[in-house]
Short mmCIF file of C-alpha atoms in Angstrom, two decimals:
data_model
loop_
_atom_site.label_atom_id
_atom_site.label_comp_id
_atom_site.label_asym_id
_atom_site.label_seq_id
_atom_site.Cartn_x
_atom_site.Cartn_y
_atom_site.Cartn_z
CA MET N 1 0.04 0.04 0.08
CA TRP N 2 3.00 2.25 0.65
CA LEU N 3 5.22 1.34 -2.05
CA GLN N 4 3.68 4.04 -4.50
CA ASP N 5 5.44 6.74 -1.74
CA ILE N 6 8.80 5.43 -2.04
CA ARG N 7 10.52 7.62 -4.49
CA LYS N 8 12.89 6.64 -7.21
CA TYR N 9 15.86 8.01 -5.82
CA GLU N 10 14.97 6.07 -2.70
CA TYR N 11 14.65 2.89 -4.44
CA ALA N 12 18.26 3.54 -5.87
CA ALA N 13 19.70 4.01 -2.54
CA GLY N 14 18.10 0.87 -1.15
CA ILE N 15 19.60 -1.29 -4.40
CA ILE N 16 22.99 0.27 -3.77
CA GLN N 17 22.91 -0.57 0.00
CA ALA N 18 21.92 -4.15 -0.89
CA THR N 19 24.61 -4.53 -3.50
CA GLY N 20 27.59 -2.84 -1.26
CA LEU N 21 26.29 -5.15 1.45
CA THR N 22 26.43 -8.24 -0.51
CA GLY N 23 29.83 -7.32 -2.11
CA LEU N 24 31.02 -6.45 1.50
CA MET N 25 29.88 -9.92 2.65
CA LEU N 26 31.81 -11.40 -0.52
CA TYR N 27 35.04 -9.72 0.15
CA VAL N 28 35.23 -10.18 4.07
CA PHE N 29 34.05 -14.36 4.09
CA TYR N 30 35.53 -15.34 0.75
CA GLU N 31 37.93 -12.57 -0.79
CA SER N 32 36.44 -13.57 -4.12
CA PHE N 33 33.40 -12.22 -6.15
CA LEU N 34 33.18 -15.50 -7.74
CA PRO N 35 30.41 -17.00 -5.19
CA ALA N 36 28.01 -13.76 -6.23
CA PRO N 37 25.48 -15.84 -8.08
CA LEU N 38 24.72 -17.78 -4.77
CA PHE N 39 24.40 -14.64 -2.89
CA ILE N 40 21.69 -13.38 -5.02
CA PRO N 41 19.09 -14.93 -2.45
CA VAL N 42 20.95 -12.75 0.15
CA TRP N 43 20.63 -9.57 -1.89
CA ILE N 44 17.08 -10.31 -2.23
CA VAL N 45 16.36 -10.81 1.13
CA TYR N 46 18.14 -7.80 2.31
CA LEU N 47 16.32 -5.65 -0.55
CA LYS N 48 12.97 -6.89 0.70
CA ASN N 49 13.58 -6.15 4.30
CA TRP N 50 14.59 -2.56 3.11
CA ILE N 51 11.48 -1.97 1.42
CA GLU N 52 9.35 -3.17 4.58
CA ASP N 53 11.05 -0.82 6.86
CA ILE N 54 10.73 2.16 4.58
CA SER N 55 7.18 1.20 3.73
CA LYS N 56 6.44 1.35 7.81
CA LYS N 57 8.67 4.57 7.99
CA LYS N 58 6.27 5.99 5.49
CA GLU N 59 3.12 4.68 6.91
CA GLN N 60 4.36 6.13 10.06
CA GLN N 61 4.94 9.63 8.30
CA PHE N 62 1.46 9.42 7.08
CA ARG N 63 -0.34 8.70 10.55
CA GLU N 64 1.52 11.64 11.92
CA GLN N 65 0.55 14.03 8.92
CA PHE N 66 -3.02 12.24 9.26
CA ARG N 67 -3.38 13.36 13.11
CA ASP N 68 -2.56 16.77 12.12
CA SER N 69 -5.13 16.80 9.58
CA ILE N 70 -7.83 15.47 11.74
CA GLN N 71 -7.12 17.82 14.45
CA ALA N 72 -7.45 20.61 12.03
CA ILE N 73 -10.75 19.25 11.23
CA ALA N 74 -11.70 19.25 14.74
CA THR N 75 -10.97 23.11 15.19
CA ALA N 76 -12.67 23.70 12.15
CA LEU N 77 -15.95 21.75 13.50
CA LYS N 78 -15.79 23.72 16.62
CA THR N 79 -15.73 27.23 14.99
CA GLY N 80 -18.79 25.93 13.30
CA TYR N 81 -18.13 24.79 10.06
CA SER N 82 -19.61 21.71 8.53
CA VAL N 83 -18.15 18.56 8.26
CA GLU N 84 -17.82 19.14 4.20
CA ASN N 85 -16.26 22.49 4.84
CA ALA N 86 -14.07 21.42 7.66
CA ILE N 87 -12.19 19.10 5.16
CA ARG N 88 -11.61 21.88 3.23
CA GLU N 89 -10.57 24.12 5.64
CA ALA N 90 -7.93 21.26 7.10
CA GLY N 91 -6.82 20.85 3.42
CA LYS N 92 -5.78 24.73 3.37
CA ASP N 93 -3.93 24.08 6.82
CA ILE N 94 -1.92 21.26 5.67
CA SER N 95 -1.26 22.91 2.44
CA SER N 96 0.91 25.07 4.47
CA MET N 97 2.33 22.29 6.75
CA TYR N 98 3.62 19.83 4.14
CA GLU N 99 5.41 19.72 0.97
CA LYS N 100 3.26 19.46 -2.42
CA ASP N 101 3.96 15.71 -3.06
CA ALA N 102 3.30 14.75 0.57
CA ARG N 103 0.81 11.66 0.89
CA ILE N 104 -2.01 13.56 3.14
CA ARG N 105 -1.85 16.86 0.51
CA LYS N 106 -2.80 14.45 -2.28
CA GLU N 107 -5.42 12.74 -0.49
CA TYR N 108 -7.01 15.88 0.65
CA ASP N 109 -6.81 17.42 -2.85
CA THR N 110 -8.47 14.28 -3.85
CA MET N 111 -11.23 14.84 -1.18
CA CYS N 112 -11.81 18.19 -1.90
CA HIS N 113 -12.14 17.63 -5.49
CA GLN N 114 -14.60 15.09 -4.90
CA LEU N 115 -16.71 17.50 -2.81
CA ASP N 116 -16.64 20.20 -5.46
CA MET N 117 -18.21 17.45 -7.57
CA LYS N 118 -20.99 16.86 -4.64
CA MET N 119 -19.89 13.71 -3.79
CA PRO N 120 -21.48 12.71 -0.35
CA VAL N 121 -18.88 13.39 2.33
CA GLU N 122 -19.91 9.79 3.43
CA SER N 123 -18.46 8.49 0.12
CA VAL N 124 -15.48 10.48 0.27
CA LEU N 125 -14.29 9.61 3.29
CA SER N 126 -14.85 5.97 2.71
CA THR N 127 -12.72 5.95 -0.52
CA PHE N 128 -9.96 8.01 1.42
CA ALA N 129 -10.10 5.00 3.87
CA GLU N 130 -9.97 2.43 0.78
CA ARG N 131 -7.08 4.13 -0.66
CA THR N 132 -4.78 4.10 2.39
CA GLY N 133 -6.15 0.97 3.79
CA GLN N 134 -4.78 2.56 7.32
CA GLU N 135 -6.08 1.40 10.55
CA ASP N 136 -6.43 4.83 11.99
CA VAL N 137 -8.53 6.42 8.78
CA GLU N 138 -10.85 3.19 8.79
CA ASP N 139 -11.30 4.24 12.66
CA PHE N 140 -12.08 7.53 11.93
CA VAL N 141 -14.42 7.17 8.88
CA ASN N 142 -16.32 4.33 11.07
CA VAL N 143 -16.80 6.43 13.83
CA PHE N 144 -18.15 9.31 11.28
CA ALA N 145 -20.81 6.95 9.55
CA ALA N 146 -22.08 5.68 12.94
CA ALA N 147 -22.63 9.22 14.28
CA LYS N 148 -24.04 10.09 10.82
CA ARG N 149 -26.70 7.02 11.23
CA SER N 150 -27.17 7.56 14.87
CA GLY N 151 -28.57 11.16 14.36
CA GLY N 152 -26.87 12.51 17.62
CA ASP N 153 -24.68 15.13 18.01
CA SER N 154 -22.17 13.92 15.40
CA ILE N 155 -19.81 16.77 15.59
CA SER N 156 -18.92 16.02 19.48
CA ILE N 157 -18.59 12.37 18.37
CA ILE N 158 -16.27 13.36 15.68
CA ARG N 159 -14.19 15.44 17.68
CA ASN N 160 -14.14 12.85 20.66
CA ALA N 161 -12.87 10.12 18.00
CA VAL N 162 -10.11 12.72 16.73
CA ARG N 163 -8.94 13.21 20.23
CA ILE N 164 -8.92 9.35 20.63
CA ILE N 165 -7.08 8.70 17.54
CA SER N 166 -4.54 11.74 18.36
CA GLU N 167 -3.30 10.42 21.93
CA LYS N 168 -2.88 6.47 20.21
CA ILE N 169 -0.73 8.11 17.59
CA GLU N 170 1.03 10.25 19.79
CA THR N 171 1.39 7.23 22.39
CA GLU N 172 2.69 4.87 19.66
CA LYS N 173 5.21 7.43 18.80
CA GLU N 174 6.61 7.84 22.02
CA ILE N 175 6.81 3.92 22.44
CA GLN N 176 8.70 3.65 19.03
CA THR N 177 11.04 6.39 20.52
CA MET N 178 11.68 4.29 23.87
CA ILE N 179 12.63 1.26 21.45
CA ALA N 180 14.81 2.98 19.01
CA SER N 181 17.86 2.45 21.19
CA GLU N 182 17.44 -1.23 21.07
CA LYS N 183 17.02 -1.10 17.32
CA LEU N 184 20.33 1.00 17.06
CA GLU N 185 21.89 -1.63 19.39
CA PHE N 186 21.00 -4.38 16.89
CA ASN N 187 22.32 -2.47 13.58
CA ILE N 188 25.26 -2.21 15.67
CA MET N 189 25.96 -5.90 16.40
CA CYS N 190 25.30 -6.70 12.77
CA ALA N 191 28.11 -4.67 12.02
CA VAL N 192 30.69 -6.16 14.67
CA PRO N 193 31.12 -9.57 12.78
CA PHE N 194 32.60 -7.56 9.80
CA THR N 195 34.52 -5.11 11.63
CA ILE N 196 36.48 -7.83 13.58
CA ILE N 197 37.26 -9.72 10.12
CA LEU N 198 38.14 -6.57 8.66
CA TYR N 199 40.53 -5.84 11.61
CA MET N 200 41.91 -9.10 11.69
CA LYS N 201 42.64 -9.04 7.87
CA LEU N 202 44.35 -5.71 8.23
CA THR N 203 46.30 -6.36 11.43
CA PHE N 204 46.72 -10.39 11.15
CA GLY N 205 46.16 -11.07 7.51
CA GLU N 206 48.60 -14.27 7.76
CA PHE N 207 46.38 -15.30 10.53
CA LEU N 208 43.25 -15.70 8.32
CA SER N 209 44.63 -16.70 5.04
CA VAL N 210 44.07 -20.26 5.86
CA LEU N 211 40.20 -19.31 5.59
CA TYR N 212 40.58 -18.15 2.10
CA GLY N 213 41.20 -20.17 -1.33
CA ASN N 214 40.82 -23.70 -0.05
CA PRO N 215 37.44 -26.02 0.39
CA ALA N 216 37.98 -26.30 4.28
CA GLY N 217 38.36 -22.49 4.58
CA GLU N 218 35.40 -22.07 2.36
CA THR N 219 33.06 -24.25 4.14
CA VAL N 220 33.87 -22.79 7.53
CA MET N 221 33.34 -19.12 6.05
CA THR N 222 30.03 -20.79 4.61
CA ILE N 223 28.81 -21.88 7.81
CA CYS N 224 29.83 -18.56 9.46
CA VAL N 225 27.75 -16.94 6.56
CA CYS N 226 24.74 -19.22 7.50
CA VAL N 227 24.63 -18.50 11.31
CA TYR N 228 25.09 -14.80 10.71
CA MET N 229 21.89 -14.47 8.32
CA ALA N 230 20.14 -16.77 10.94
CA ALA N 231 21.13 -14.60 13.87
CA TYR N 232 20.20 -11.44 11.49
CA SER N 233 16.66 -12.72 10.72
CA LEU N 234 16.07 -13.74 14.66
CA GLY N 235 17.17 -10.23 15.47
CA ARG N 236 14.88 -8.48 13.29
CA ARG N 237 12.32 -10.56 14.76
CA ILE N 238 12.97 -9.53 18.21
CA VAL N 239 13.30 -5.96 17.63
CA ARG N 240 10.18 -5.68 15.36
CA ILE N 241 7.66 -4.78 17.97
CA GLU N 242 4.26 -4.21 16.86
CA VAL N 243 2.55 -1.27 18.75
#
C-alpha cells in the first residue's frame, strides 16, 4: 500500500545498499566475487527487508500527517464549520504544513475535488479509507459513519474520535522512540562481525589466510555466513515490536 510513496531515488539508494552489503560479505567471507550468484538470495532478502522498513516509515509519516489533519478538522468543527467545509479548511491548513508531494496533501486534494463534484461526504471519506487501507483512517471513517447514522451530536462524536486517535498515535510514537535504542544496538551488533574480520585481515592477515582459497576454509566461512543470516533474521523478529 505504501510502495507508491517510495521515491525513485530512495529505491536507488536501497539497491546500492543491498549491492554494497553483498559485495562486502563476499570480500569479508570469501575474498572473491566468484560466489556472487549464490548470494543473490541474500541481496533479495536485504532489499525486501529494506522495502518493508521504509514502507513502515512512510506509513508512520502518514499517520502523523493524518493526526495533524484531523486535528485541523476538529478545530474547524469547533468554530462552526460543517463537515464538508471542515475537510476543505483542513486541506488548506496542511497545504502550508507539508510539501506538495506529501501523501496527505494528495489525499486532501482528492477529497476536496470530490466534494466540489458534489459527492456525499460519507462516500468521500470511505474512498479515502479504501485508498490508504490504514487502520486509523478506517477507525475515523467508521466513527463518522456511525455518528451520521445515529443522528446524535455528530460533531461532538467526531471531535472525541479525533482526540482518541490523536492520543493513540502520539502514544505509539513515544513507544517507538523508547525502543529506538534497541534497534540501534541491533544494527551495531550486525556490523560487529564485519568489523572484527576486517580488523583481523588488516592486522593479522596471515592468521586468516588459511580460511581463503581452499575448500576447508570456504566451508567454515559458509557456515559462518549461514549462522550470521540466521542471527540477523532472529534479531529482526525480536526488534520488530508491533505497537
